[in-house]
Coordinates of C-alpha atoms and ligand atoms in Angstrom, one line a residue:
M1 CA 0.0 0.0 0.0
S2 CA 1.3 3.4 -0.8
R3 CA 1.3 6.2 1.8
Y4 CA -1.1 8.0 -0.5
F5 CA -3.9 5.4 -0.4
S6 CA -7.2 7.0 0.8
E7 CA -8.2 6.3 4.4
K8 CA -11.6 5.2 2.9
Y9 CA -10.1 2.1 1.2
K10 CA -7.2 1.1 3.6
T11 CA -9.2 -1.7 5.1
L12 CA -10.8 -2.9 1.9
T13 CA -10.4 -6.6 1.0
P14 CA -10.9 -6.9 -2.7
Y15 CA -12.9 -9.7 -4.4
V16 CA -10.7 -12.5 -5.6
P17 CA -11.7 -13.8 -9.1
G18 CA -11.2 -17.4 -10.0
E19 CA -7.8 -18.3 -11.5
Q20 CA -7.1 -17.8 -15.2
P21 CA -4.1 -20.0 -15.3
K22 CA -1.3 -19.6 -17.9
D23 CA 1.0 -22.4 -16.9
M24 CA -0.8 -25.2 -18.9
Q25 CA -4.0 -26.2 -20.6
Y26 CA -6.5 -27.2 -18.0
I27 CA -10.1 -28.5 -18.3
K28 CA -11.3 -25.2 -16.9
L29 CA -14.3 -25.8 -14.6
N30 CA -13.5 -23.0 -12.1
T31 CA -15.2 -19.8 -13.2
N32 CA -18.6 -20.9 -14.6
E33 CA -17.8 -19.9 -18.1
S34 CA -19.7 -21.6 -21.0
P35 CA -17.9 -24.4 -22.8
F36 CA -19.5 -23.3 -26.0
P37 CA -18.1 -20.5 -28.3
P38 CA -20.0 -17.3 -28.7
S39 CA -22.8 -17.3 -31.3
D40 CA -21.5 -16.8 -34.9
K41 CA -23.6 -13.7 -35.1
A42 CA -22.0 -12.2 -32.0
I43 CA -18.5 -12.9 -33.5
A44 CA -19.4 -11.4 -36.9
Y45 CA -21.1 -8.3 -35.5
A46 CA -18.2 -7.7 -33.1
A47 CA -15.7 -7.9 -35.9
E48 CA -17.7 -5.4 -37.9
A49 CA -17.9 -3.1 -34.9
A50 CA -14.1 -3.2 -34.6
K51 CA -13.9 -1.2 -37.7
S52 CA -15.4 1.8 -35.9
L53 CA -13.3 1.7 -32.7
Q54 CA -12.0 5.2 -33.3
L55 CA -15.5 6.4 -32.3
Y56 CA -17.1 6.4 -28.8
P57 CA -19.9 3.9 -28.4
D58 CA -23.5 5.0 -28.0
P59 CA -23.9 5.9 -24.3
E60 CA -27.6 5.3 -24.5
C61 CA -27.1 1.7 -25.9
S62 CA -30.3 2.4 -27.8
L63 CA -30.3 -0.7 -30.1
L64 CA -29.2 -3.0 -27.4
H65 CA -31.7 -1.7 -24.9
E66 CA -34.5 -2.1 -27.5
K67 CA -33.5 -5.7 -28.1
L68 CA -33.2 -6.4 -24.3
A69 CA -36.6 -4.8 -23.7
A70 CA -38.1 -7.0 -26.4
L71 CA -36.5 -10.1 -24.9
Y72 CA -38.0 -9.4 -21.5
G73 CA -41.3 -8.0 -22.7
V74 CA -40.8 -4.7 -20.9
D75 CA -40.4 -1.0 -21.9
K76 CA -37.1 0.2 -23.2
D77 CA -36.8 2.5 -20.2
C78 CA -36.9 -0.5 -17.9
V79 CA -33.5 -2.0 -18.8
L80 CA -30.0 -0.8 -18.4
A81 CA -26.9 -2.6 -19.8
G82 CA -23.8 -2.8 -17.7
N83 CA -20.2 -3.8 -18.0
G84 CA -20.9 -7.2 -16.7
S85 CA -23.6 -7.7 -14.1
D86 CA -20.9 -6.8 -11.6
E87 CA -21.2 -3.2 -12.7
V88 CA -25.0 -3.0 -12.4
L89 CA -24.8 -4.7 -9.0
N90 CA -22.3 -2.1 -7.9
F91 CA -24.6 0.6 -9.2
A92 CA -27.5 -0.9 -7.2
F93 CA -25.4 -0.8 -4.0
M94 CA -24.5 2.8 -4.7
A95 CA -28.0 3.8 -5.7
F96 CA -30.2 2.0 -3.2
C97 CA -28.2 1.6 0.0
D98 CA -27.0 4.0 2.7
K99 CA -26.9 4.2 6.5
T100 CA -30.7 4.3 6.6
H101 CA -31.1 1.6 4.0
P102 CA -28.3 -0.9 5.0
A103 CA -27.9 -4.0 2.8
I104 CA -28.7 -7.6 3.8
F105 CA -27.8 -10.8 2.0
P106 CA -27.1 -14.4 2.9
N107 CA -23.9 -15.3 4.7
I108 CA -23.2 -17.8 1.8
T109 CA -23.6 -16.0 -1.5
Y110 CA -21.7 -14.2 -4.3
G111 CA -18.6 -12.9 -2.6
F112 CA -18.8 -9.5 -4.4
Y113 CA -21.8 -8.3 -2.4
S114 CA -19.8 -7.6 0.8
V115 CA -17.0 -6.0 -1.3
F116 CA -19.5 -3.6 -3.0
A117 CA -20.9 -2.8 0.4
E118 CA -17.5 -2.2 1.9
I119 CA -16.2 0.0 -1.0
N120 CA -19.3 2.2 -0.8
G121 CA -19.2 2.4 3.0
I122 CA -22.6 0.7 3.3
P123 CA -23.5 -1.1 6.5
Y124 CA -24.6 -4.7 5.8
T125 CA -25.8 -7.8 7.6
E126 CA -25.2 -11.4 6.4
I127 CA -28.2 -13.7 7.2
P128 CA -27.2 -17.3 7.8
L129 CA -28.6 -19.9 5.5
R130 CA -30.0 -23.1 6.9
E131 CA -27.4 -25.9 7.4
D132 CA -28.5 -27.5 4.1
F133 CA -27.8 -24.1 2.3
T134 CA -31.4 -23.3 1.7
L135 CA -32.6 -19.8 2.4
R136 CA -35.3 -19.2 5.0
V137 CA -37.7 -16.9 3.2
T138 CA -39.1 -15.6 6.6
D139 CA -35.7 -14.1 7.4
Y140 CA -36.3 -11.6 4.6
L141 CA -40.0 -10.6 5.2
G142 CA -40.7 -7.1 6.3
Q143 CA -37.0 -6.2 6.8
N144 CA -37.2 -2.9 5.0
K145 CA -33.5 -3.0 4.3
T146 CA -32.0 -3.3 0.8
I147 CA -32.0 -7.0 0.0
F148 CA -29.6 -8.8 -2.4
I149 CA -30.4 -12.4 -3.3
A150 CA -28.7 -14.4 -5.9
N151 CA -31.3 -16.7 -7.4
P152 CA -30.1 -19.3 -8.0
N153 CA -27.6 -18.8 -5.2
A154 CA -23.9 -19.1 -5.7
P155 CA -21.9 -21.2 -4.9
T156 CA -24.7 -23.5 -3.8
G157 CA -26.8 -23.5 -7.0
I158 CA -30.0 -23.7 -5.0
A159 CA -33.0 -21.6 -6.2
L160 CA -36.1 -20.0 -4.7
T161 CA -39.3 -20.1 -6.6
A162 CA -40.8 -17.0 -8.2
L163 CA -43.6 -17.1 -5.5
E164 CA -41.0 -17.0 -2.7
I165 CA -39.3 -14.1 -4.4
E166 CA -42.6 -12.3 -4.7
A167 CA -43.4 -12.8 -1.0
I168 CA -40.0 -11.1 -0.2
V169 CA -40.6 -8.2 -2.6
K170 CA -44.2 -7.7 -1.5
S171 CA -43.3 -7.6 2.2
N172 CA -40.6 -4.9 1.7
P173 CA -42.5 -2.1 -0.1
D174 CA -40.2 0.7 1.2
S175 CA -36.9 -0.8 0.1
V176 CA -35.4 -2.3 -3.0
V177 CA -35.0 -6.0 -3.5
V178 CA -32.3 -6.9 -6.0
I179 CA -32.5 -10.4 -7.5
D180 CA -29.3 -11.4 -9.1
E181 CA -30.2 -13.9 -11.8
A182 CA -26.7 -14.6 -13.2
Y183 CA -27.6 -18.3 -13.5
V184 CA -31.3 -18.2 -14.1
D185 CA -31.2 -19.6 -17.6
F186 CA -30.3 -23.0 -16.4
G187 CA -33.6 -24.0 -14.9
A188 CA -34.8 -21.6 -12.2
Q189 CA -37.8 -19.2 -12.5
S190 CA -37.1 -15.6 -13.4
A191 CA -38.6 -12.7 -11.4
V192 CA -38.5 -10.4 -14.4
P193 CA -42.3 -10.6 -15.0
L194 CA -42.8 -9.2 -11.5
I195 CA -41.2 -5.9 -12.3
K196 CA -44.5 -4.7 -13.8
K197 CA -46.2 -5.3 -10.5
Y198 CA -43.6 -4.1 -8.0
D199 CA -41.7 -0.8 -8.2
N200 CA -39.2 -2.0 -5.6
L201 CA -37.9 -5.0 -7.6
L202 CA -34.6 -4.9 -9.6
V203 CA -33.5 -8.0 -11.4
T204 CA -30.0 -8.4 -12.8
Q205 CA -28.8 -10.9 -15.5
T206 CA -25.6 -11.5 -17.4
F207 CA -24.4 -12.5 -20.8
S208 CA -21.4 -14.3 -19.2
K209 CA -22.9 -17.7 -18.7
S210 CA -25.8 -18.8 -20.9
R211 CA -24.7 -16.5 -23.8
S212 CA -21.0 -17.4 -23.8
M213 CA -19.8 -13.8 -23.5
A214 CA -17.9 -13.7 -20.2
G215 CA -15.0 -12.1 -22.0
A216 CA -17.1 -9.3 -23.5
R217 CA -18.5 -8.1 -20.1
L218 CA -22.2 -7.5 -20.6
G219 CA -24.9 -7.5 -17.9
V220 CA -28.3 -6.0 -17.6
A221 CA -30.6 -4.6 -14.9
I222 CA -34.4 -4.8 -15.3
G223 CA -36.7 -2.8 -13.2
C224 CA -39.4 -0.1 -13.2
K225 CA -38.5 3.2 -15.0
A226 CA -37.7 5.1 -11.8
L227 CA -35.2 2.5 -10.5
I228 CA -33.5 2.4 -13.9
Q229 CA -33.3 6.2 -13.9
D230 CA -31.5 6.1 -10.6
L231 CA -29.0 3.6 -12.0
N232 CA -28.5 5.9 -15.0
T233 CA -27.7 8.7 -12.6
I234 CA -24.9 6.6 -11.2
K235 CA -23.8 5.4 -14.7
Y236 CA -23.6 8.9 -16.1
S237 CA -21.6 10.0 -13.0
T238 CA -19.0 7.2 -13.3
N239 CA -18.8 5.7 -16.8
P240 CA -21.2 6.9 -19.5
Y241 CA -19.5 4.7 -22.2
N242 CA -19.7 1.6 -20.1
I243 CA -20.5 -0.8 -23.0
N244 CA -17.8 -0.8 -25.7
R245 CA -18.7 -1.0 -29.4
M246 CA -17.7 -4.6 -29.9
T247 CA -19.5 -5.8 -26.8
M248 CA -22.6 -3.9 -27.8
A249 CA -22.5 -5.5 -31.3
A250 CA -21.8 -9.0 -29.9
G251 CA -24.8 -8.5 -27.5
L252 CA -27.1 -7.6 -30.4
G253 CA -25.8 -10.6 -32.4
V254 CA -26.4 -13.2 -29.6
L255 CA -29.9 -11.8 -29.0
E256 CA -30.7 -12.5 -32.6
D257 CA -29.6 -16.1 -32.0
E258 CA -31.9 -17.1 -29.1
A259 CA -32.2 -20.7 -30.5
Y260 CA -28.4 -21.1 -30.0
T261 CA -28.6 -19.9 -26.4
R262 CA -31.5 -22.1 -25.6
A263 CA -29.8 -25.2 -27.1
N264 CA -26.7 -24.5 -25.1
C265 CA -28.7 -24.2 -21.9
R266 CA -30.4 -27.5 -22.6
A267 CA -27.0 -29.2 -23.2
I268 CA -25.6 -27.8 -19.9
I269 CA -28.7 -29.0 -18.0
E270 CA -28.2 -32.5 -19.5
N271 CA -24.5 -32.5 -18.7
R272 CA -25.3 -31.3 -15.2
T273 CA -27.7 -34.2 -14.6
Y274 CA -25.2 -36.7 -16.0
A275 CA -22.3 -35.5 -13.8
A276 CA -24.5 -35.1 -10.7
K277 CA -25.8 -38.6 -11.0
R278 CA -22.4 -40.1 -11.5
M279 CA -21.0 -38.1 -8.6
Q280 CA -23.8 -39.2 -6.3
K281 CA -23.1 -42.8 -7.2
M282 CA -19.5 -42.2 -6.1
G283 CA -20.8 -41.0 -2.8
F284 CA -20.6 -37.3 -3.3
T285 CA -23.2 -35.0 -1.6
V286 CA -24.3 -32.7 -4.4
T287 CA -26.7 -29.8 -3.8
A288 CA -29.8 -29.4 -6.0
S289 CA -28.2 -27.1 -8.5
Q290 CA -30.2 -25.1 -11.0
T291 CA -27.1 -23.5 -12.5
N292 CA -24.2 -24.3 -14.7
F293 CA -22.1 -25.6 -11.7
L294 CA -22.3 -28.3 -9.1
F295 CA -21.4 -27.8 -5.5
A296 CA -20.3 -31.1 -4.0
K297 CA -18.4 -32.8 -1.1
H298 CA -17.3 -36.3 -0.3
A299 CA -16.8 -37.9 3.1
K300 CA -13.6 -39.6 2.1
V301 CA -11.7 -36.6 0.7
G302 CA -11.5 -33.0 1.9
G303 CA -12.4 -30.1 -0.4
G304 CA -8.9 -28.7 -0.5
E305 CA -7.4 -32.2 -1.1
L306 CA -9.8 -32.9 -4.0
Y307 CA -9.1 -29.5 -5.5
T308 CA -5.4 -30.3 -5.5
A309 CA -5.8 -33.8 -6.8
L310 CA -7.9 -32.6 -9.7
R311 CA -5.5 -29.8 -10.5
E312 CA -2.6 -32.2 -10.6
R313 CA -4.6 -34.2 -13.2
G314 CA -5.3 -31.1 -15.3
I315 CA -8.8 -30.2 -14.1
L316 CA -9.4 -26.8 -12.4
V317 CA -12.3 -26.4 -10.1
R318 CA -13.1 -23.7 -7.5
H319 CA -12.4 -24.2 -3.8
F320 CA -13.4 -21.7 -1.2
D321 CA -11.2 -22.0 1.9
K322 CA -13.9 -20.7 4.2
P323 CA -15.4 -22.3 7.3
L324 CA -18.8 -23.4 5.9
L325 CA -17.6 -24.1 2.4
R326 CA -14.2 -25.8 2.7
D327 CA -15.5 -29.4 2.5
Y328 CA -17.0 -28.5 -0.9
N329 CA -15.8 -27.7 -4.4
R330 CA -17.7 -25.7 -7.0
I331 CA -17.4 -27.4 -10.4
T332 CA -18.6 -25.7 -13.6
V333 CA -20.7 -27.8 -15.8
G334 CA -18.9 -28.1 -19.1
S335 CA -19.3 -30.1 -22.3
A336 CA -20.3 -33.7 -22.3
E337 CA -16.8 -34.8 -22.9
Q338 CA -15.4 -32.6 -20.1
M339 CA -18.0 -34.0 -17.7
K340 CA -17.0 -37.6 -18.6
T341 CA -13.3 -36.8 -18.0
L342 CA -14.2 -35.1 -14.7
C343 CA -16.2 -38.1 -13.5
D344 CA -13.6 -40.7 -14.7
T345 CA -10.9 -38.6 -12.9
L346 CA -13.0 -38.4 -9.7
E347 CA -13.4 -42.1 -9.7
E348 CA -9.6 -42.5 -10.1
I349 CA -8.9 -40.2 -7.2
L350 CA -11.4 -42.0 -4.9
N351 CA -10.1 -45.4 -5.9
E352 CA -6.6 -44.3 -4.8
K353 CA -7.9 -43.4 -1.3
Ligands
LIG401 N1 -23.7 -12.7 -9.8 C1 -23.2 -13.9 -9.5 C2 -24.0 -14.7 -8.6 C3 -22.1 -14.5 -10.1 O1 -21.6 -15.7 -9.8 C4 -21.4 -13.7 -11.1 C5 -20.2 -14.2 -11.8 N2 -19.0 -14.2 -11.1 C6 -21.8 -12.4 -11.3 C7 -23.0 -11.9 -10.7 C8 -21.1 -11.4 -12.2 O2 -21.1 -11.8 -13.5 P1 -20.7 -10.8 -14.7 O3 -20.1 -9.6 -14.1 O4 -19.7 -11.6 -15.5 O5 -21.9 -10.5 -15.4

């Protein structure tokens, strides 16, 4: 730390992203990326957009917002694209939390929430999940604090129903409820239709998972016009050109290729079922994931030990060395071939025990 670093940030512990290793080719199942390439249309549109990189991108993201609005069946003023959903989530912390509206979220969830709260000086409370990692809906009723829920949750993969989300939104009319749907395309129910009914609901989604665009950084917030206006105030006060030309074009391309996205999601769900079944047969405890990852532990091998054994065999998964999580590993669901190799390798490791 330099002696110039602001007092405000001296105690900040930054978010630690999953490894992007350069030492060798791994089967990379550690950051929940898609095993499928971006849509051909996304690639072609991005290449075309590269020819105009001397010009700033459209700060209003007009075409993209129109397409997103059509996708979600909402008004154009009810969506806002972000530089990854991380950006819109940070905007939401900035816009809707302060000392009188502290944040609450589960104690086991996306690790960035506490970092966003810390960097923005927002008080927050982490609400314990049940021992089986399920969320107790009653903990969130009538709280009147700004609520952040990843649905499905990460790294557990477990989802609430739209009815449960609605109960939470309805019982907190004087504060914003943010539902982070980064993984919703892999089987869970989306809360987006509820934004027409509740002016305190903000939903975020990402193009990083189901749309194979993690490298482009594109996310979206969906909410009533007034909430989106507030996010725009933050956007225009920080980074008006938050979506670059190539990403914007790629986003338009993939949205014209919904059949490709849907087919990829179906394949991931199939591969998830295959891997979960095989792992359960081997004695793994696997949570009921509705995402593109599995969260699993085994009585015979510790989480850290399994992470290392897989890494030595060329498979990278995510291990969180934290009290409630360290027995587990989070394993991204990849292609059918990757899942077969994963399961064969897990069998090998267990047989050696
Ligand atoms: N929410 C959750 C629950 C996530 O796991 C992630 C991915 N790390 C994000 C949001 C952010 O995704 P992105 O910024 O790539 O859209």
